[in-house]
mmCIF file of C-alpha atoms in Angstrom:
data_model
loop_
_atom_site.group_PDB
_atom_site.id
_atom_site.type_symbol
_atom_site.label_atom_id
_atom_site.label_comp_id
_atom_site.label_asym_id
_atom_site.label_seq_id
_atom_site.Cartn_x
_atom_site.Cartn_y
_atom_site.Cartn_z
ATOM 1 C CA ASN W 1 -0.839 -12.055 -14.759
ATOM 2 C CA ALA W 2 1.048 -15.259 -15.461
ATOM 3 C CA GLY W 3 1.007 -17.831 -12.711
ATOM 4 C CA VAL W 4 3.986 -19.300 -10.923
ATOM 5 C CA MET W 5 6.330 -20.658 -13.578
ATOM 6 C CA GLN W 6 8.569 -23.621 -12.951
ATOM 7 C CA ASN W 7 11.077 -25.150 -15.309
ATOM 8 C CA PRO W 8 11.904 -27.618 -16.429
ATOM 9 C CA ARG W 9 8.704 -29.665 -16.083
ATOM 10 C CA HIS W 10 10.693 -32.872 -16.226
ATOM 11 C CA LEU W 11 14.353 -33.334 -15.372
ATOM 12 C CA VAL W 12 16.316 -36.557 -15.695
ATOM 13 C CA ARG W 13 19.680 -36.865 -13.990
ATOM 14 C CA ARG W 14 22.110 -39.677 -13.366
ATOM 15 C CA ARG W 15 23.352 -40.375 -9.858
ATOM 16 C CA GLY W 16 26.064 -37.921 -8.885
ATOM 17 C CA GLN W 17 24.972 -35.138 -11.244
ATOM 18 C CA GLU W 18 23.567 -31.780 -10.209
ATOM 19 C CA ALA W 19 19.937 -30.736 -10.578
ATOM 20 C CA ARG W 20 18.841 -27.091 -10.853
ATOM 21 C CA LEU W 21 15.160 -26.295 -10.558
ATOM 22 C CA ARG W 22 13.871 -22.822 -11.363
ATOM 23 C CA CYS W 23 10.859 -20.938 -10.115
ATOM 24 C CA SER W 24 9.578 -17.540 -11.226
ATOM 25 C CA PRO W 25 6.947 -16.243 -8.797
ATOM 26 C CA MET W 26 3.792 -14.446 -9.839
ATOM 27 C CA LYS W 27 4.215 -10.775 -10.618
ATOM 28 C CA GLY W 28 4.248 -8.746 -7.429
ATOM 29 C CA HIS W 29 4.963 -11.742 -5.215
ATOM 30 C CA SER W 30 8.037 -11.469 -3.029
ATOM 31 C CA HIS W 31 7.845 -14.747 -1.090
ATOM 32 C CA VAL W 32 8.814 -18.152 -2.471
ATOM 33 C CA TYR W 33 8.361 -21.595 -0.914
ATOM 34 C CA TRP W 34 9.679 -24.964 -2.065
ATOM 35 C CA TYR W 35 7.923 -28.245 -1.315
ATOM 36 C CA ARG W 36 8.766 -31.855 -2.180
ATOM 37 C CA GLN W 37 6.115 -34.439 -2.976
ATOM 38 C CA LEU W 38 6.758 -38.159 -3.197
ATOM 39 C CA PRO W 39 4.210 -40.388 -5.003
ATOM 40 C CA GLU W 40 0.958 -40.675 -3.036
ATOM 41 C CA GLU W 41 2.361 -38.531 -0.234
ATOM 42 C CA GLY W 42 1.813 -35.030 1.034
ATOM 43 C CA LEU W 43 3.679 -31.823 0.400
ATOM 44 C CA LYS W 44 6.789 -31.625 2.569
ATOM 45 C CA PHE W 45 8.046 -28.134 3.336
ATOM 46 C CA MET W 46 11.661 -27.504 2.371
ATOM 47 C CA VAL W 47 12.457 -23.788 2.424
ATOM 48 C CA TYR W 48 10.868 -20.326 2.550
ATOM 49 C CA LEU W 49 12.666 -17.381 0.940
ATOM 50 C CA GLN W 50 12.202 -13.707 0.367
ATOM 51 C CA LYS W 51 14.351 -11.707 -2.028
ATOM 52 C CA GLU W 52 18.025 -12.303 -1.101
ATOM 53 C CA ASN W 53 17.003 -13.788 2.238
ATOM 54 C CA ILE W 54 16.280 -17.285 3.596
ATOM 55 C CA ILE W 55 13.470 -17.053 6.158
ATOM 56 C CA ASP W 56 13.064 -20.711 7.092
ATOM 57 C CA GLU W 57 15.099 -23.656 5.853
ATOM 58 C CA SER W 58 14.053 -26.110 8.539
ATOM 59 C CA GLY W 59 12.872 -28.647 5.927
ATOM 60 C CA MET W 60 16.027 -28.677 3.841
ATOM 61 C CA PRO W 61 18.369 -31.664 4.101
ATOM 62 C CA LYS W 62 21.639 -30.523 5.678
ATOM 63 C CA GLU W 63 23.787 -31.687 2.792
ATOM 64 C CA ARG W 64 23.594 -31.380 -1.010
ATOM 65 C CA PHE W 65 20.529 -29.101 -1.055
ATOM 66 C CA SER W 66 20.576 -25.323 -1.324
ATOM 67 C CA ALA W 67 18.160 -22.605 -2.392
ATOM 68 C CA GLU W 68 18.389 -18.969 -3.357
ATOM 69 C CA PHE W 69 16.098 -16.166 -4.441
ATOM 70 C CA PRO W 70 18.302 -13.396 -5.860
ATOM 71 C CA LYS W 71 17.358 -9.766 -6.288
ATOM 72 C CA GLU W 72 16.973 -10.368 -10.007
ATOM 73 C CA GLY W 73 15.866 -13.592 -11.631
ATOM 74 C CA PRO W 74 14.107 -16.756 -10.526
ATOM 75 C CA SER W 75 14.460 -18.731 -7.336
ATOM 76 C CA ILE W 76 16.742 -21.745 -7.741
ATOM 77 C CA LEU W 77 16.636 -25.030 -5.851
ATOM 78 C CA ARG W 78 19.933 -26.811 -6.322
ATOM 79 C CA ILE W 79 20.594 -30.444 -5.542
ATOM 80 C CA GLN W 80 24.185 -31.587 -5.792
ATOM 81 C CA GLN W 81 25.314 -35.190 -6.325
ATOM 82 C CA VAL W 82 21.760 -36.470 -6.745
ATOM 83 C CA VAL W 83 20.783 -39.917 -5.477
ATOM 84 C CA ARG W 84 17.785 -42.100 -6.389
ATOM 85 C CA GLY W 85 15.978 -40.994 -3.221
ATOM 86 C CA ASP W 86 15.873 -37.435 -4.558
ATOM 87 C CA SER W 87 13.408 -38.524 -7.253
ATOM 88 C CA ALA W 88 10.200 -36.619 -6.542
ATOM 89 C CA ALA W 89 8.009 -33.768 -7.688
ATOM 90 C CA TYR W 90 9.301 -30.410 -6.490
ATOM 91 C CA PHE W 91 6.703 -27.671 -6.223
ATOM 92 C CA CYS W 92 7.358 -23.996 -5.855
ATOM 93 C CA ALA W 93 4.757 -21.593 -4.481
ATOM 94 C CA SER W 94 4.687 -17.836 -4.171
ATOM 95 C CA SER W 95 2.693 -15.360 -2.131
ATOM 96 C CA PRO W 96 2.265 -11.594 -2.157
ATOM 97 C CA PRO W 97 3.421 -9.254 0.601
ATOM 98 C CA GLY W 98 0.991 -8.119 3.267
ATOM 99 C CA ARG W 99 -2.134 -9.783 4.659
ATOM 100 C CA GLU W 100 -2.810 -11.748 1.468
ATOM 101 C CA GLY W 101 0.640 -13.241 1.903
ATOM 102 C CA GLU W 102 -0.997 -16.181 3.647
ATOM 103 C CA LYS W 103 -2.297 -17.507 0.314
ATOM 104 C CA LEU W 104 0.174 -19.678 -1.562
ATOM 105 C CA PHE W 105 -0.104 -20.121 -5.316
ATOM 106 C CA PHE W 106 1.639 -23.177 -6.692
ATOM 107 C CA GLY W 107 3.531 -23.789 -9.906
ATOM 108 C CA SER W 108 3.082 -26.927 -11.994
ATOM 109 C CA GLY W 109 6.091 -28.571 -10.431
ATOM 110 C CA THR W 110 9.309 -30.166 -11.676
ATOM 111 C CA GLN W 111 9.378 -33.941 -11.785
ATOM 112 C CA LEU W 112 12.931 -35.020 -11.021
ATOM 113 C CA SER W 113 13.933 -38.538 -11.998
ATOM 114 C CA VAL W 114 17.319 -39.860 -10.927
ATOM 115 C CA LEU W 115 18.586 -42.865 -12.885
ATOM 116 C CA GLY V 1 7.175 -29.711 16.559
ATOM 117 C CA GLU V 2 4.754 -28.408 13.972
ATOM 118 C CA ASN V 3 2.510 -31.145 12.638
ATOM 119 C CA VAL V 4 -0.781 -31.546 10.775
ATOM 120 C CA GLU V 5 -2.661 -34.848 10.811
ATOM 121 C CA GLN V 6 -5.338 -35.569 8.197
ATOM 122 C CA HIS V 7 -7.998 -38.286 8.058
ATOM 123 C CA PRO V 8 -9.123 -40.332 6.288
ATOM 124 C CA SER V 9 -6.398 -41.113 3.775
ATOM 125 C CA THR V 10 -8.975 -42.359 1.262
ATOM 126 C CA LEU V 11 -12.685 -41.647 0.976
ATOM 127 C CA SER V 12 -15.169 -43.088 -1.478
ATOM 128 C CA VAL V 13 -18.695 -41.685 -1.765
ATOM 129 C CA GLN V 14 -21.618 -41.943 -4.147
ATOM 130 C CA GLU V 15 -22.400 -38.974 -6.327
ATOM 131 C CA GLY V 16 -24.712 -36.628 -4.461
ATOM 132 C CA ASP V 17 -23.536 -37.699 -1.001
ATOM 133 C CA SER V 18 -21.514 -35.504 1.351
ATOM 134 C CA ALA V 19 -17.814 -35.895 2.110
ATOM 135 C CA VAL V 20 -16.015 -34.800 5.264
ATOM 136 C CA ILE V 21 -12.266 -34.604 5.770
ATOM 137 C CA LYS V 22 -10.755 -33.805 9.167
ATOM 138 C CA CYS V 23 -7.442 -32.324 10.257
ATOM 139 C CA THR V 24 -5.745 -31.599 13.550
ATOM 140 C CA TYR V 25 -2.763 -29.312 14.108
ATOM 141 C CA SER V 26 -0.204 -29.010 16.860
ATOM 142 C CA ASP V 27 0.946 -25.375 16.788
ATOM 143 C CA SER V 28 -1.449 -23.378 18.956
ATOM 144 C CA ALA V 29 -0.149 -20.171 17.334
ATOM 145 C CA SER V 30 -1.441 -21.233 13.895
ATOM 146 C CA ASN V 31 -3.938 -18.697 12.583
ATOM 147 C CA TYR V 32 -4.654 -19.585 8.949
ATOM 148 C CA PHE V 33 -5.982 -22.858 7.545
ATOM 149 C CA PRO V 34 -6.294 -23.385 3.780
ATOM 150 C CA TRP V 35 -7.499 -26.395 1.814
ATOM 151 C CA TYR V 36 -5.979 -27.390 -1.523
ATOM 152 C CA LYS V 37 -7.267 -29.692 -4.249
ATOM 153 C CA GLN V 38 -4.780 -31.559 -6.433
ATOM 154 C CA GLU V 39 -5.869 -33.450 -9.505
ATOM 155 C CA LEU V 40 -3.610 -36.146 -10.907
ATOM 156 C CA GLY V 41 -0.434 -34.662 -12.356
ATOM 157 C CA LYS V 42 -1.550 -31.097 -11.649
ATOM 158 C CA ARG V 43 -0.599 -28.348 -9.248
ATOM 159 C CA PRO V 44 -2.322 -27.957 -5.860
ATOM 160 C CA GLN V 45 -5.039 -25.306 -6.070
ATOM 161 C CA LEU V 46 -6.516 -23.339 -3.199
ATOM 162 C CA ILE V 47 -10.244 -24.050 -2.851
ATOM 163 C CA ILE V 48 -11.139 -22.457 0.478
ATOM 164 C CA ASP V 49 -9.428 -21.041 3.542
ATOM 165 C CA ILE V 50 -10.328 -19.874 7.030
ATOM 166 C CA ARG V 51 -8.677 -17.600 9.551
ATOM 167 C CA SER V 52 -8.653 -18.244 13.257
ATOM 168 C CA ASN V 53 -11.074 -15.435 14.079
ATOM 169 C CA VAL V 54 -14.030 -17.264 12.496
ATOM 170 C CA GLY V 55 -15.544 -20.674 13.121
ATOM 171 C CA GLU V 56 -17.066 -21.469 9.744
ATOM 172 C CA LYS V 57 -16.853 -20.375 6.130
ATOM 173 C CA LYS V 58 -18.938 -21.471 3.137
ATOM 174 C CA ASP V 59 -18.473 -21.224 -0.599
ATOM 175 C CA GLN V 60 -21.259 -22.890 -2.570
ATOM 176 C CA ARG V 61 -20.929 -26.651 -2.021
ATOM 177 C CA ILE V 62 -17.835 -26.486 0.167
ATOM 178 C CA ALA V 63 -17.484 -25.345 3.758
ATOM 179 C CA VAL V 64 -14.781 -25.369 6.364
ATOM 180 C CA THR V 65 -15.221 -25.401 10.145
ATOM 181 C CA LEU V 66 -12.589 -24.573 12.745
ATOM 182 C CA ASN V 67 -12.427 -25.461 16.433
ATOM 183 C CA LYS V 68 -9.460 -23.559 17.847
ATOM 184 C CA THR V 69 -9.842 -24.983 21.334
ATOM 185 C CA ALA V 70 -9.569 -28.540 20.078
ATOM 186 C CA LYS V 71 -7.114 -27.551 17.325
ATOM 187 C CA HIS V 72 -8.999 -29.223 14.536
ATOM 188 C CA PHE V 73 -10.689 -28.144 11.317
ATOM 189 C CA SER V 74 -12.758 -29.919 8.717
ATOM 190 C CA LEU V 75 -13.710 -29.684 5.054
ATOM 191 C CA HIS V 76 -17.280 -30.470 4.069
ATOM 192 C CA ILE V 77 -18.320 -31.058 0.456
ATOM 193 C CA THR V 78 -22.042 -31.431 -0.188
ATOM 194 C CA GLU V 79 -23.777 -32.850 -3.284
ATOM 195 C CA THR V 80 -20.536 -34.367 -4.490
ATOM 196 C CA GLN V 81 -19.910 -34.713 -8.224
ATOM 197 C CA PRO V 82 -17.453 -36.922 -10.133
ATOM 198 C CA GLU V 83 -15.301 -33.868 -10.873
ATOM 199 C CA ASP V 84 -14.742 -33.486 -7.121
ATOM 200 C CA SER V 85 -12.563 -36.619 -7.318
ATOM 201 C CA ALA V 86 -9.011 -35.539 -6.425
ATOM 202 C CA VAL V 87 -6.539 -35.439 -3.553
ATOM 203 C CA TYR V 88 -7.387 -32.853 -0.904
ATOM 204 C CA PHE V 89 -4.786 -31.370 1.427
ATOM 205 C CA CYS V 90 -5.344 -29.361 4.560
ATOM 206 C CA ALA V 91 -2.657 -27.027 5.867
ATOM 207 C CA ALA V 92 -1.889 -24.820 8.834
ATOM 208 C CA ARG V 93 0.205 -21.668 8.858
ATOM 209 C CA THR V 94 2.791 -21.805 11.615
ATOM 210 C CA GLY V 95 3.005 -19.040 14.151
ATOM 211 C CA ASN V 96 6.738 -18.400 13.901
ATOM 212 C CA THR V 97 7.837 -17.997 10.282
ATOM 213 C CA GLY V 98 4.459 -18.363 8.619
ATOM 214 C CA LYS V 99 5.200 -21.364 6.446
ATOM 215 C CA LEU V 100 2.367 -23.758 5.575
ATOM 216 C CA ILE V 101 2.544 -27.287 6.970
ATOM 217 C CA PHE V 102 0.402 -29.751 5.017
ATOM 218 C CA GLY V 103 -1.505 -32.822 6.029
ATOM 219 C CA GLN V 104 -0.863 -36.148 4.339
ATOM 220 C CA GLY V 105 -3.749 -35.783 1.909
ATOM 221 C CA THR V 106 -7.112 -37.488 1.342
ATOM 222 C CA THR V 107 -7.888 -39.209 -1.938
ATOM 223 C CA LEU V 108 -11.579 -38.591 -2.621
ATOM 224 C CA GLN V 109 -13.364 -40.772 -5.145
ATOM 225 C CA VAL V 110 -16.888 -39.831 -6.167
ATOM 226 C CA LYS V 111 -18.647 -42.712 -7.894
ATOM 227 C CA PRO V 112 -21.250 -41.810 -10.494
#
């Protein structure tokens, strides 16, 4: 069972461009979470999704950021018109349905650098 | 709102000593408290967790204690080894949507 897969591992964008970060959850997992981590800081919650449904987006900036988890395919975190302050590591995590759904399994992250 | 505070931010111990990291949470409806270890440049990995219906859980050299009344929980690592050096994060699962809120992290250095 492959773990949570994120790509790309590193993404470089110029200010004003769009960044698309992909996350494929573990097989059988139906819940996806996105977190942002700045250097030497904690994991900041952004959004929690189930298939075709946003459960909690209380950590998402109101503008430029969006997330989806379609019926088929990976979850996508999209950042439009990136700015230098968006530079960070973005981690995706997934969890299974049911009682074990409390346990989050993390991907290796995407390091976004905005020039 | 939902918040998790973690202390200390850095901790340095000699190999073989014990290390204790403490967290407090604000959401009284939280019922699940995991601890993650993150090595430099790697993904966070779950090392131990505890549910609100128990007060203590052990797994070899690591243990977690929970005081629901005081809303705090702690990670204890005994007989520390250099490979325990990493950043440790506590987290609490919120009562409403079930997302995990993380503490700020503790950088543990174990000196040989």
